[in-house]
XYZ file of C-alpha atoms in Angstrom:
777
model
C 5.150 8.784 -48.685
C 3.349 11.622 -46.960
C 2.792 11.966 -43.210
C -0.805 10.749 -43.303
C 0.102 7.457 -44.999
C 3.008 6.952 -42.617
C 0.759 7.654 -39.669
C -1.710 5.030 -40.924
C 1.005 2.378 -41.074
C 2.238 3.408 -37.654
C -1.292 3.279 -36.252
C -1.687 -0.235 -37.624
C 1.484 -1.242 -35.825
C 0.148 0.271 -32.627
C -3.073 -1.691 -33.012
C -1.005 -4.835 -33.297
C 0.763 -3.876 -30.117
C -2.614 -3.363 -28.460
C -3.460 -6.956 -29.271
C -0.106 -8.506 -28.297
C 1.221 -6.417 -25.403
C -1.176 -7.690 -22.787
C -0.380 -11.259 -23.785
C 3.385 -11.001 -24.141
C 4.259 -8.832 -21.118
C 3.721 -9.750 -17.483
C 0.997 -7.637 -15.902
C 1.952 -4.634 -13.744
C 0.568 -6.524 -10.762
C -1.232 -9.860 -11.053
C -4.895 -9.641 -10.228
C -5.022 -5.901 -9.592
C -5.297 -2.706 -11.567
C -4.867 -0.364 -8.624
C -1.941 1.984 -9.311
C -1.235 2.247 -5.601
C 0.149 -1.292 -5.836
C 2.203 -0.988 -9.007
C 5.392 -0.398 -7.029
C 4.990 -2.213 -3.728
C 8.537 -1.262 -2.704
C 7.524 2.371 -2.250
C 6.924 3.072 1.435
C 5.662 6.438 2.658
C 4.338 7.509 6.036
C 2.596 10.812 6.627
C 1.741 12.952 9.604
C -1.924 13.647 10.130
C -1.634 17.067 8.400
C -0.212 15.410 5.269
C 3.453 16.139 5.955
C 5.664 13.298 4.668
C 7.839 11.827 7.402
C 10.230 9.712 5.364
C 10.172 7.159 2.555
C 12.079 3.877 2.736
C 12.054 2.249 -0.742
C 14.431 -0.417 -1.912
C 16.311 2.247 -3.863
C 18.051 4.002 -1.015
C 16.951 7.432 0.164
C 14.080 8.207 -2.203
C 11.448 10.583 -0.885
C 8.165 9.874 -2.566
C 4.693 11.068 -1.607
C 1.739 9.379 -3.375
C -1.077 11.749 -4.297
C -4.381 11.672 -6.119
C -5.280 14.132 -8.874
C -7.707 15.903 -6.547
C -4.869 16.534 -4.081
C -2.757 18.458 -6.627
C -3.316 21.967 -7.954
C -5.192 21.905 -11.287
C -2.596 24.419 -12.509
C 0.111 21.797 -12.244
C -1.953 19.177 -14.088
C -2.645 21.684 -16.864
C 1.043 22.600 -17.095
C 2.140 18.953 -17.249
C -0.329 17.998 -19.973
C 0.390 21.146 -22.003
C 4.133 20.604 -21.844
C 4.475 16.827 -21.804
C 1.528 15.352 -23.682
C -1.328 17.464 -25.076
C -3.038 14.371 -26.493
C -2.779 12.289 -23.324
C -6.554 12.039 -22.951
C -6.932 10.616 -26.496
C -4.016 8.359 -27.471
C -3.783 4.628 -26.539
C -0.405 5.000 -24.830
C 1.570 5.813 -27.963
C 1.093 8.944 -30.083
C 1.737 8.006 -33.736
C 2.092 11.604 -34.899
C 4.655 12.416 -32.216
C 6.587 9.257 -33.042
C 6.484 10.044 -36.755
C 7.716 13.569 -36.139
C 10.537 12.325 -33.928
C 11.545 9.683 -36.478
C 11.624 12.212 -39.318
C 13.750 14.622 -37.317
C 16.109 11.808 -36.446
C 16.476 10.775 -40.102
C 16.916 14.350 -41.275
C 19.342 15.574 -38.588
C 21.060 12.307 -37.710
C 20.248 12.695 -34.009
C 17.212 13.059 -31.744
C 15.715 16.547 -31.924
C 12.473 15.968 -30.011
C 11.181 12.908 -28.211
C 8.123 10.979 -29.129
C 7.375 9.689 -25.651
C 3.904 10.074 -24.255
C 3.210 10.625 -20.611
C 2.195 6.957 -20.379
C 5.532 5.867 -21.834
C 7.302 8.022 -19.250
C 5.310 6.305 -16.500
C 6.397 2.916 -17.854
C 10.030 4.029 -17.649
C 9.556 5.418 -14.121
C 8.097 2.166 -12.856
C 10.846 0.030 -14.405
C 13.867 2.324 -14.886
C 16.372 -0.512 -15.261
C 14.384 -2.193 -18.050
C 14.393 0.935 -20.231
C 17.772 2.433 -19.357
C 19.099 1.632 -22.834
C 18.318 4.067 -25.667
C 18.211 1.237 -28.228
C 15.303 0.699 -30.578
C 14.456 -2.590 -28.870
C 14.197 -0.889 -25.480
C 12.005 1.803 -26.989
C 9.678 -0.771 -28.483
C 9.404 -2.584 -25.141
C 8.605 0.738 -23.481
C 5.874 1.400 -26.023
C 4.430 -2.045 -25.455
C 4.402 -1.513 -21.699
C 2.655 1.856 -22.189
C -0.026 0.175 -24.273
C -0.492 -2.434 -21.587
C -0.850 0.264 -18.919
C -3.553 1.896 -21.030
C -5.385 -1.433 -21.239
C -5.190 -2.053 -17.489
C -5.526 1.432 -15.967
C -7.662 4.477 -16.422
C -6.217 7.768 -17.623
C -6.624 9.197 -14.125
C -4.717 6.293 -12.579
C -1.862 6.690 -15.075
C -1.724 10.413 -14.396
C -1.563 9.746 -10.655
C 1.401 7.447 -11.192
C 3.167 10.273 -13.009
C 2.327 12.709 -10.221
C 3.889 10.283 -7.722
C 6.969 9.008 -9.594
C 8.182 11.900 -11.752
C 11.881 12.592 -10.941
C 12.314 15.989 -9.311
C 16.013 16.116 -8.510
C 18.100 14.559 -5.777
C 16.106 12.186 -3.593
C 12.758 13.621 -4.665
C 10.112 11.881 -6.717
C 6.662 13.232 -7.410
C 5.131 16.682 -7.327
C 4.131 16.582 -3.649
C 7.603 15.809 -2.342
C 9.129 18.447 -4.645
C 6.599 21.082 -3.645
C 7.208 20.534 0.054
C 10.987 20.206 -0.246
C 11.670 23.138 -2.600
C 8.757 25.455 -1.886
C 7.663 24.483 1.636
C 4.011 24.025 0.697
C 1.637 21.258 -0.433
C 1.182 20.854 -4.167
C -2.468 21.850 -3.878
C -1.334 25.432 -3.131
C 0.997 25.958 -6.132
C 0.896 29.274 -7.962
C 0.936 29.480 -11.774
C 4.696 30.092 -11.817
C 5.396 27.300 -9.323
C 3.233 24.852 -11.266
C 5.156 25.588 -14.479
C 8.482 25.292 -12.630
C 7.717 21.827 -11.270
C 6.162 20.709 -14.573
C 9.432 21.198 -16.481
C 11.688 19.770 -13.766
C 11.352 16.044 -14.766
C 12.807 16.838 -18.199
C 16.227 17.415 -16.634
C 15.914 17.131 -12.849
C 19.613 17.499 -12.061
C 20.327 20.385 -14.432
C 17.173 22.352 -13.586
C 17.138 21.994 -9.792
C 15.797 25.335 -8.538
C 17.839 25.210 -5.329
C 21.123 24.948 -7.262
C 20.447 26.518 -10.682
C 17.644 29.072 -10.243
C 18.392 30.918 -13.509
C 18.259 27.741 -15.619
C 15.062 26.757 -13.824
C 13.553 30.167 -14.533
C 14.310 29.967 -18.270
C 12.804 26.483 -18.521
C 9.772 27.582 -16.484
C 9.145 30.504 -18.824
C 9.123 28.159 -21.836
C 6.366 26.183 -20.182
C 4.484 29.371 -19.403
C 4.673 30.431 -23.079
C 2.951 27.186 -24.039
C 0.197 27.857 -21.532
C -0.920 31.196 -22.936
C -3.946 29.598 -24.671
C -5.074 28.045 -21.379
C -4.169 30.750 -18.869
C -4.150 33.941 -20.919
C -1.385 36.438 -21.629
C -1.957 38.512 -18.493
C -1.647 35.528 -16.162
C 1.467 34.249 -17.927
C 3.091 37.691 -17.906
C 2.452 38.040 -14.188
C 3.763 34.516 -13.506
C 7.022 35.317 -15.304
C 7.634 38.165 -12.865
C 7.760 35.724 -9.958
C 11.360 34.904 -8.970
C 12.590 31.337 -8.578
C 13.330 30.877 -4.881
C 13.745 27.363 -3.536
C 14.789 25.935 -0.211
C 18.058 24.044 -0.066
C 17.205 20.427 -0.591
C 17.924 18.297 2.409
C 17.067 14.675 2.882
C 13.856 14.644 4.926
C 14.467 13.177 8.368
C 11.313 14.038 10.254
C 10.597 11.104 12.595
C 12.872 8.640 10.743
C 12.767 5.834 13.321
C 9.007 6.193 13.646
C 8.628 6.061 9.864
C 10.739 2.920 9.687
C 8.687 1.314 12.426
C 5.401 2.084 10.696
C 6.817 0.840 7.408
C 7.546 -2.511 9.036
C 4.047 -2.618 10.510
C 2.527 -2.035 7.061
C 5.093 -3.522 4.635
C 2.785 -3.693 1.617
C 1.245 -0.246 1.904
C 2.444 2.574 -0.305
C 0.939 5.300 1.838
C 0.330 5.171 5.565
C -1.370 8.121 7.232
C -0.144 8.298 10.824
C -1.286 10.117 13.945
C 1.863 12.218 14.267
C 1.460 15.979 14.301
C 4.235 17.462 12.167
C 4.487 20.644 14.232
C 4.659 18.775 17.528
C 7.177 16.319 16.076
C 9.398 19.134 14.796
C 9.260 20.884 18.185
C 10.277 17.740 20.051
C 13.104 16.988 17.625
C 14.394 20.560 17.983
C 14.355 20.269 21.771
C 16.241 16.980 21.594
C 18.798 18.453 19.185
C 19.300 21.448 21.469
C 20.458 19.131 24.242
C 23.118 17.370 22.226
C 25.685 19.919 23.340
C 25.315 18.901 26.991
C 25.042 15.165 26.411
C 28.274 13.156 26.612
C 29.355 11.090 23.600
C 27.319 7.945 22.940
C 24.445 9.157 25.103
C 21.065 9.109 23.367
C 17.620 10.421 24.207
C 14.077 9.361 23.368
C 10.760 11.156 23.789
C 7.142 10.172 23.193
C 3.999 12.335 23.239
C 0.550 10.716 23.418
C -2.843 12.403 23.221
C -4.778 11.292 26.306
C -8.190 11.522 24.673
C -7.442 9.322 21.669
C -4.205 7.529 22.668
C -2.772 8.771 19.362
C 0.968 9.427 19.224
C 1.701 13.067 18.364
C 5.504 13.007 18.551
C 8.027 10.165 18.474
C 11.765 10.720 18.818
C 13.518 7.364 19.013
C 17.092 8.658 19.280
C 18.966 11.881 19.975
C 20.457 12.380 16.512
C 19.626 10.070 13.630
C 22.764 11.130 11.763
C 25.153 10.383 14.649
C 26.182 6.726 14.591
C 28.253 7.168 17.769
C 25.019 7.848 19.658
C 23.529 4.589 18.361
C 21.220 6.582 16.100
C 19.700 3.444 14.591
C 18.526 2.126 17.994
C 14.913 3.088 18.703
C 14.814 3.664 22.462
C 11.066 4.193 22.469
C 10.991 0.418 22.066
C 14.177 -0.395 23.988
C 13.512 -2.263 27.227
C 15.362 -0.812 30.202
C 15.136 -0.576 33.995
C 12.635 2.138 35.028
C 14.196 2.903 38.413
C 11.558 4.514 40.623
C 9.147 5.339 37.813
C 6.817 2.459 38.824
C 6.141 3.901 42.288
C 2.939 5.793 41.349
C 1.406 2.498 40.226
C 2.414 0.790 43.469
C 0.729 3.359 45.668
C -2.330 3.516 43.400
C -2.793 -0.241 43.518
C -2.210 -0.277 47.289
C -5.014 2.284 47.590
C -7.302 0.002 45.613
C -6.357 -2.936 47.829
C -7.361 -0.969 50.923
C -3.843 -1.053 52.359
C -3.202 2.681 52.596
C -4.649 6.160 52.322
C -2.711 9.186 51.139
C -1.237 9.866 54.611
C -0.630 6.364 55.907
C 2.350 6.238 58.262
C 5.438 4.624 56.705
C 8.940 4.068 58.059
C 11.795 5.634 56.156
C 14.522 4.094 58.270
C 17.157 1.392 57.635
C 15.282 -1.887 57.371
C 15.997 -5.408 56.232
C 13.329 -7.302 54.300
C 14.424 -10.930 54.373
C 17.956 -9.848 53.585
C 17.012 -7.094 51.129
C 18.200 -3.780 52.568
C 17.180 -0.869 50.317
C 18.628 2.589 50.725
C 17.479 5.968 49.465
C 18.942 7.810 46.497
C 20.158 10.590 48.786
C 21.702 8.015 51.191
C 19.762 9.568 54.092
C 16.524 8.726 55.899
C 13.548 10.798 57.025
C 12.056 8.657 59.791
C 8.243 8.754 59.920
C 6.699 9.813 56.579
C 3.282 9.690 54.975
C 2.471 8.163 51.599
C 2.318 11.630 50.034
C 5.798 12.602 51.181
C 7.218 9.171 50.383
C 5.933 9.359 46.807
C 6.834 12.994 46.205
C 10.377 12.469 47.492
C 10.577 9.035 45.822
C 11.781 7.373 49.006
C 12.847 3.777 48.473
C 12.415 2.125 51.871
C 8.722 3.121 52.287
C 8.014 1.892 48.746
C 9.570 -1.486 49.537
C 7.541 -1.588 52.766
C 4.299 -1.067 50.808
C 5.307 -3.609 48.161
C 6.100 -6.106 50.934
C 2.496 -5.768 52.139
C 0.937 -5.830 48.658
C 3.169 -8.655 47.402
C 5.601 -8.424 44.445
C 3.850 -11.186 42.517
C 0.476 -9.487 42.813
C 1.956 -6.106 41.901
C 3.491 -7.436 38.712
C 0.306 -9.315 37.832
C -1.849 -6.207 38.301
C 0.467 -4.127 36.102
C 0.435 -6.752 33.375
C -3.334 -6.983 33.580
C -3.419 -3.224 33.078
C -1.369 -3.493 29.903
C 2.153 -2.685 31.134
C 4.539 -5.392 29.998
C 7.297 -6.105 32.516
C 10.318 -8.268 31.746
C 12.071 -10.057 34.599
C 15.558 -11.560 34.446
C 15.490 -15.054 32.971
C 14.279 -17.578 35.516
C 13.527 -14.903 38.133
C 10.322 -14.452 40.092
C 9.000 -11.023 41.127
C 10.663 -9.787 44.305
C 10.956 -6.563 46.285
C 13.558 -5.107 43.912
C 10.816 -4.705 41.278
C 9.802 -1.326 42.686
C 13.360 0.023 42.497
C 13.983 -0.990 38.892
C 14.425 -4.745 39.043
C 12.384 -5.233 35.856
C 12.582 -3.967 32.278
C 10.013 -1.816 30.469
C 10.058 0.428 27.421
C 9.123 4.073 27.025
C 6.089 3.223 24.928
C 4.677 0.981 27.663
C 5.426 3.490 30.424
C 3.697 6.350 28.620
C 0.707 4.168 27.810
C 0.423 3.137 31.471
C 0.773 6.716 32.732
C -2.173 7.822 30.592
C -4.298 6.058 33.215
C -3.788 9.051 35.525
C -5.559 11.291 33.005
C -8.137 8.710 31.900
C -9.822 7.686 35.116
C -7.471 4.779 35.813
C -7.758 3.229 32.340
C -4.402 2.790 30.591
C -4.063 2.430 26.844
C -1.658 1.327 24.153
C -0.309 4.241 22.059
C -1.803 4.311 18.568
C 0.227 5.155 15.465
C -2.453 5.208 12.754
C -5.919 6.677 13.041
C -7.731 3.459 12.140
C -5.787 1.327 14.642
C -8.066 -0.269 17.245
C -8.198 1.276 20.706
C -6.544 -1.132 23.149
C -7.095 -0.206 26.776
C -7.429 -1.864 30.154
C -8.229 -0.715 33.660
C -5.035 -0.322 35.630
C -6.516 1.147 38.804
C -9.755 2.679 39.993
C -10.762 6.195 39.028
C -10.398 7.263 42.649
C -6.876 5.863 43.026
C -5.798 7.557 39.790
C -7.176 10.883 41.047
C -5.370 10.629 44.391
C -1.992 9.694 42.907
C -2.236 12.436 40.292
C -3.034 14.980 42.993
C -0.117 13.811 45.131
C 2.343 14.198 42.248
C 0.857 17.379 40.828
C 2.311 20.384 42.611
C -0.262 22.712 44.087
C -2.929 20.075 44.800
C -4.959 20.196 48.028
C -2.584 17.813 49.792
C 0.391 17.756 47.457
C 3.517 19.737 48.204
C 5.767 21.373 45.671
C 8.998 19.441 45.477
C 12.049 19.567 43.237
C 11.226 23.072 42.038
C 7.477 22.608 41.638
C 7.527 21.615 37.960
C 3.784 21.158 37.792
C 2.761 24.283 39.694
C 2.110 26.422 36.609
C 0.451 23.928 34.279
C -0.999 21.252 36.496
C 1.449 18.562 35.397
C 1.776 15.317 37.308
C 5.274 13.976 36.866
C 7.648 11.312 38.146
C 11.294 10.576 37.517
C 13.303 7.384 37.704
C 16.977 6.421 37.717
C 18.141 2.866 37.226
C 20.976 1.217 39.107
C 24.403 2.585 38.195
C 22.937 5.675 36.476
C 22.263 3.673 33.333
C 18.823 5.079 32.590
C 17.222 8.424 33.433
C 13.434 8.683 33.084
C 10.767 11.351 33.403
C 7.078 10.853 32.651
C 4.501 13.626 32.930
C 0.734 13.857 32.574
C -1.358 16.931 31.806
C -5.039 17.077 30.909
C -4.170 16.880 27.232
C -0.955 14.875 26.868
C 1.200 12.221 28.460
C 4.893 12.725 27.743
C 7.786 10.371 28.424
C 11.523 11.049 28.212
C 14.416 8.585 28.453
C 18.123 9.467 28.540
C 21.037 7.035 28.570
C 23.362 4.912 26.491
C 21.586 2.255 24.417
C 24.420 -0.164 25.155
C 23.677 0.076 28.900
C 26.923 1.754 29.957
C 26.529 3.798 33.182
C 26.506 7.607 33.093
C 27.574 8.769 36.572
C 25.737 11.884 37.653
C 22.912 11.387 35.151
C 19.614 10.861 36.923
C 15.998 11.506 36.116
C 15.567 14.782 37.994
C 18.571 16.576 36.510
C 18.584 15.206 32.955
C 15.185 13.873 31.886
C 12.885 16.155 33.922
C 14.132 19.456 32.373
C 13.500 18.013 28.918
C 10.028 16.949 30.026
C 9.231 20.486 31.188
C 10.453 21.968 27.910
C 8.286 19.589 25.885
C 5.171 20.531 27.824
C 6.022 24.224 27.492
C 6.390 23.835 23.736
C 3.315 21.746 22.927
C 0.711 22.409 25.618
C -0.309 25.965 26.446
C -3.764 25.025 27.719
C -4.761 25.845 31.264
C -5.492 22.814 33.447
C -9.156 22.110 33.942
C -10.522 22.199 37.458
C -10.910 18.629 38.616
C -13.360 17.453 41.199
C -12.781 14.234 43.109
C -14.861 11.253 41.999
C -17.567 10.034 44.355
C -15.237 7.352 45.731
C -12.740 9.947 47.039
C -13.196 12.028 50.185
C -10.973 13.993 52.537
C -10.692 13.419 56.270
C -8.412 14.068 59.242
C -6.326 11.068 60.253
C -4.066 10.480 63.240
C -0.576 9.114 63.623
C 0.591 6.622 64.763
C -2.621 4.581 64.408
C -3.486 5.863 60.912
C -7.221 5.938 61.696
C -9.745 8.760 61.344
C -9.278 11.478 63.921
C -12.940 11.305 64.916
C -12.494 7.600 65.779
C -9.442 8.093 67.986
C -9.297 9.671 71.487
C -7.345 12.915 71.512
C -4.664 11.399 73.761
C -3.862 8.777 71.083
C -3.664 11.298 68.227
C -0.037 12.351 68.357
C -0.053 13.965 64.894
C -3.100 14.964 62.846
C -2.947 15.068 59.043
C -5.378 15.645 56.167
C -5.684 12.663 53.862
C -7.484 11.495 50.756
C -9.578 8.402 51.508
C -10.683 5.924 48.867
C -14.144 4.427 49.353
C -14.269 6.135 52.760
C -11.694 3.667 54.126
C -8.988 4.700 56.587
C -6.836 1.565 56.950
C -4.642 1.435 60.056
C -0.871 1.697 60.068
C 0.906 -1.484 58.985
C 1.628 -3.962 61.806
C 4.977 -3.511 63.481
C 7.624 -5.609 61.729
C 9.981 -5.633 64.726
C 7.802 -6.542 67.656
C 4.494 -8.156 68.392
C 1.590 -6.688 70.281
C -1.317 -4.387 69.552
C -0.715 -0.815 68.367
C -3.302 0.336 70.906
C -2.880 -0.989 74.433
C -3.625 -0.205 78.081
C -0.791 0.598 80.466
C -0.946 0.930 84.269
C 0.654 3.582 86.464
C 1.212 3.965 90.167
C -1.407 6.456 91.354
C 1.168 8.273 93.466
C 4.453 8.182 91.523
C 3.131 7.818 87.974
C 5.615 5.025 87.283
C 4.699 1.908 85.335
C 3.452 -0.965 87.432
C 1.709 -4.319 87.250
C -0.596 -5.944 89.764
C 1.862 -8.777 90.413
C 4.683 -6.488 91.443
C 2.892 -3.403 92.834
C -0.402 -4.248 94.490
C -1.100 -0.650 95.486
C -3.505 1.798 93.853
C -3.121 1.947 90.034
C -4.689 3.873 87.181
C -5.196 2.640 83.617
C -3.731 4.733 80.771
C -4.571 4.041 77.096
C -1.545 4.256 74.805
C -0.869 4.320 71.051
C 2.371 2.699 70.008
C 4.608 3.840 67.136
C 6.420 1.215 65.073
C 9.545 0.217 66.972
C 11.821 1.208 64.089
C 10.515 4.786 64.308
C 10.913 5.338 68.031
C 14.499 6.638 67.754
C 13.303 9.195 65.155
C 10.571 10.790 67.267
C 11.041 14.343 68.480
C 11.101 15.040 72.214
C 7.468 16.134 72.453
C 6.199 13.070 70.587
C 8.404 10.711 72.592
C 6.946 12.086 75.812
C 3.438 11.306 74.582
C 4.218 8.021 72.866
C 6.603 6.228 75.226
C 5.594 5.078 78.731
C 7.489 6.249 81.832
C 10.095 4.151 83.613
C 9.104 1.075 85.593
C 8.683 1.250 89.329
C 11.644 -0.365 91.043
C 9.506 -3.299 92.201
C 8.458 -4.000 88.596
C 11.752 -3.466 86.824
C 11.847 -7.083 85.653
C 8.210 -7.201 84.544
C 7.406 -8.303 80.999
C 5.632 -5.493 79.229
C 3.006 -6.765 76.771
C 4.029 -4.205 74.172
C 7.753 -4.833 74.382
C 8.559 -7.981 72.402
C 12.264 -8.565 71.817
C 13.282 -8.524 68.128
C 16.590 -8.572 66.224
C 16.481 -5.614 63.833
C 19.933 -5.472 62.199
C 19.607 -8.775 60.298
C 16.735 -10.930 59.090
C 16.163 -14.648 59.032
C 17.703 -16.310 55.974
C 20.049 -13.419 55.161
C 23.297 -14.107 53.301
C 26.530 -12.222 54.017
C 29.687 -12.319 51.934
C 33.339 -11.520 52.477
C 34.217 -8.162 50.954
C 37.225 -7.827 48.657
C 39.696 -10.654 48.003
C 39.548 -14.151 49.428
C 42.247 -13.320 51.937
C 40.433 -10.229 53.208
C 38.901 -9.687 56.598
C 36.146 -12.003 57.792
C 32.640 -10.638 57.217
C 31.227 -8.816 60.234
C 27.652 -8.154 61.320
C 26.149 -5.437 63.442
C 24.042 -7.009 66.197
C 21.142 -4.827 67.305
C 17.783 -5.616 68.919
C 14.726 -3.659 70.014
C 12.260 -4.137 72.858
C 14.542 -5.794 75.435
C 14.838 -5.006 79.137
C 18.055 -4.182 80.978
C 21.029 -6.078 79.515
C 20.961 -8.151 76.302
C 22.927 -11.380 75.850
C 24.078 -12.353 72.331
C 24.855 -15.911 71.261
C 26.174 -17.331 67.972
C 25.633 -21.060 67.443
C 24.798 -21.383 71.156
C 27.988 -19.711 72.348
C 27.828 -16.344 74.086
C 29.697 -13.691 72.084
C 28.913 -10.614 74.137
C 26.630 -8.522 76.329
C 25.279 -5.020 75.730
C 22.738 -2.733 77.422
C 19.320 -2.634 75.765
C 19.443 -0.257 72.787
C 23.187 -0.694 72.229
C 24.875 -2.671 69.471
C 27.687 -5.193 69.108
C 29.777 -6.257 66.091
C 30.682 -9.891 65.510
C 32.960 -11.415 62.859
C 32.192 -14.732 61.117
C 35.482 -16.306 60.037
C 33.870 -19.618 58.981
C 31.525 -20.115 56.064
C 28.225 -21.925 56.484
C 24.956 -21.465 58.340
C 24.984 -19.775 61.734
C 22.290 -19.145 64.339
C 22.221 -15.742 66.045
C 20.221 -15.460 69.292
C 19.520 -12.543 71.615
C 18.091 -12.843 75.162
C 17.242 -10.375 77.904
C 17.209 -10.927 81.630
C 13.420 -11.397 81.571
C 13.757 -14.567 79.479
C 12.514 -13.139 76.172
C 14.527 -13.990 73.079
C 14.670 -13.786 69.306
C 16.617 -15.942 66.867
C 17.615 -15.746 63.191
C 19.710 -17.871 60.835
C 22.283 -16.393 58.451
C 24.498 -17.898 55.733
C 28.116 -16.830 55.467
C 29.948 -17.122 52.120
């Protein structure tokens, strides 16, 4: 029987397979002929320049990059078809002549000399490797039947694209694109003749011919492919290609943005290819900066960083953990999504929203002194106080007490509601309502939400949700007005018209607005920065919430933030002009009003402030005493002492006065005290009741709870008793019983040995009094 007759019989068998295969075998995918869906387990995410980030198939650690024929060098396609299957364009999935030749060689030699597989049969084996692992005749027939079915369901181009995507290339690599990038560091569209031949032969024996391990074997196999391509490429081209050495990068498992890739895979579980917004160069730079800090980070401490493009809200870099290969650092925990206490990082939003509410301007007078807000007594990070400060200084120095004072006026519930309306999700402890601790970290947020909210300072007050794929919808909401966003950015950007350089002037060179935060117990260190182009967020801490003493935002997270901006943003800041709603004006302390609306005698300190909507709201009402901030006092025309008509009927003169908040009076310098505080009373009026001098307990607040320190048998809890505004001697009573006397301005200490509710009262010899209730536990 000659070859032609045998081929006819074989062709008849193939025709029978053509008729039966599609009926007997399950389809590659019911209801679809799209090759992109033939292996739904294959998950690939790509940076916007085409760089693969990482694949997460069900077979562990496979790096696969789907490509179309047009995305691969024609040289590689020519090399594959010339070496693997010259008749691919013509056969129906099985080549009868190749099978006949293989069968004859097998019968003659007693073993396989050359294979009879077509490229389509190889694709069938790649898609279902377990089904065709056996080298039995039955397995071969099933493979042939599957190849015929593929030919019935798919076009030749679609089958070729499956081969380009699934061909084994050694190690964790599948497909020409992943091999080209891993071994050669270039996309497959840029392959040379020699490189195309090298990758074309690799699937024949991917382990034995790996160019990174066995370059000489790979070269010999490559040259065999080149010899076959002389008719297509010409002798001169092939000769030149053979001169090219085989140089390949050491194959390493690709780990660019692994946590990001896993997150996107979960967002698009059925997609084989997901093109993301990440920039591979920016991502690599951020990962290198994170890795460089591992040496100074204690064990188990992780780090996360996020870079968002302000114009598009697209994420350009995403580092979810410090080292994905270090399990001790909780490498699998994505801290871009982890919800943690932000410390002081919410303060810019507080002051921006207070501007919009008309409560403050950029130089409103605030009190950085020990205060009690219904039992809540915040302190500063540095454990010291500055006395009278403006909003600008309070925000730049991240002072806690002034921030709580502003939140007390705005209202914690309203603050949280406004942030949520603007798109920033805040988590409160279970069953808790917003309270004053919110501004010092008493809520939970994640880095993604913080960065999205901070973009508002570069986007006219409109915050947005970071986007991970280019076709994702833009989700944005107004967080604050354009004018408020401009003012807060100027305050926190070193070198602005009213901003001062603090903590080294990080933003002085590039025009970067930035803010740090440290949660209670040094558990979380934050830094978020905004330039014209990017918003960058950094978090440092232990994912399990263990404290890291000495780790705070300014010394850990802020340096990383600066390095990221230096690496990714070399643009010069654009000159910004204030929006129409923002103007500058001179304002006066202590009243807080415009200087041109205040007599010179009542302007103790003049400052330059940003005003929103031309409003200059007055200083907050005094929390410790009643009475107007601006009042008229009377003096004896001869002695200059304070008098009243009832006690000194002689000649008097009226003097207009501006009063500082009572809590700030001890902090005033000598010159200011001389201008702000009235002179002593005339002897005849020593017991007069001054209208501006209400008596107020300042060391404790109504409803406060005190607890015994230490063990149950320890000392009874003690309170400091202090009042402001009294005349002469003060009388202190607890539960109606006198416990002591002290001159006005002096303090007493009283112990409470019994638990329960107690009433504390203070009186002066003019009959004024104040009273609070405390609970002792």
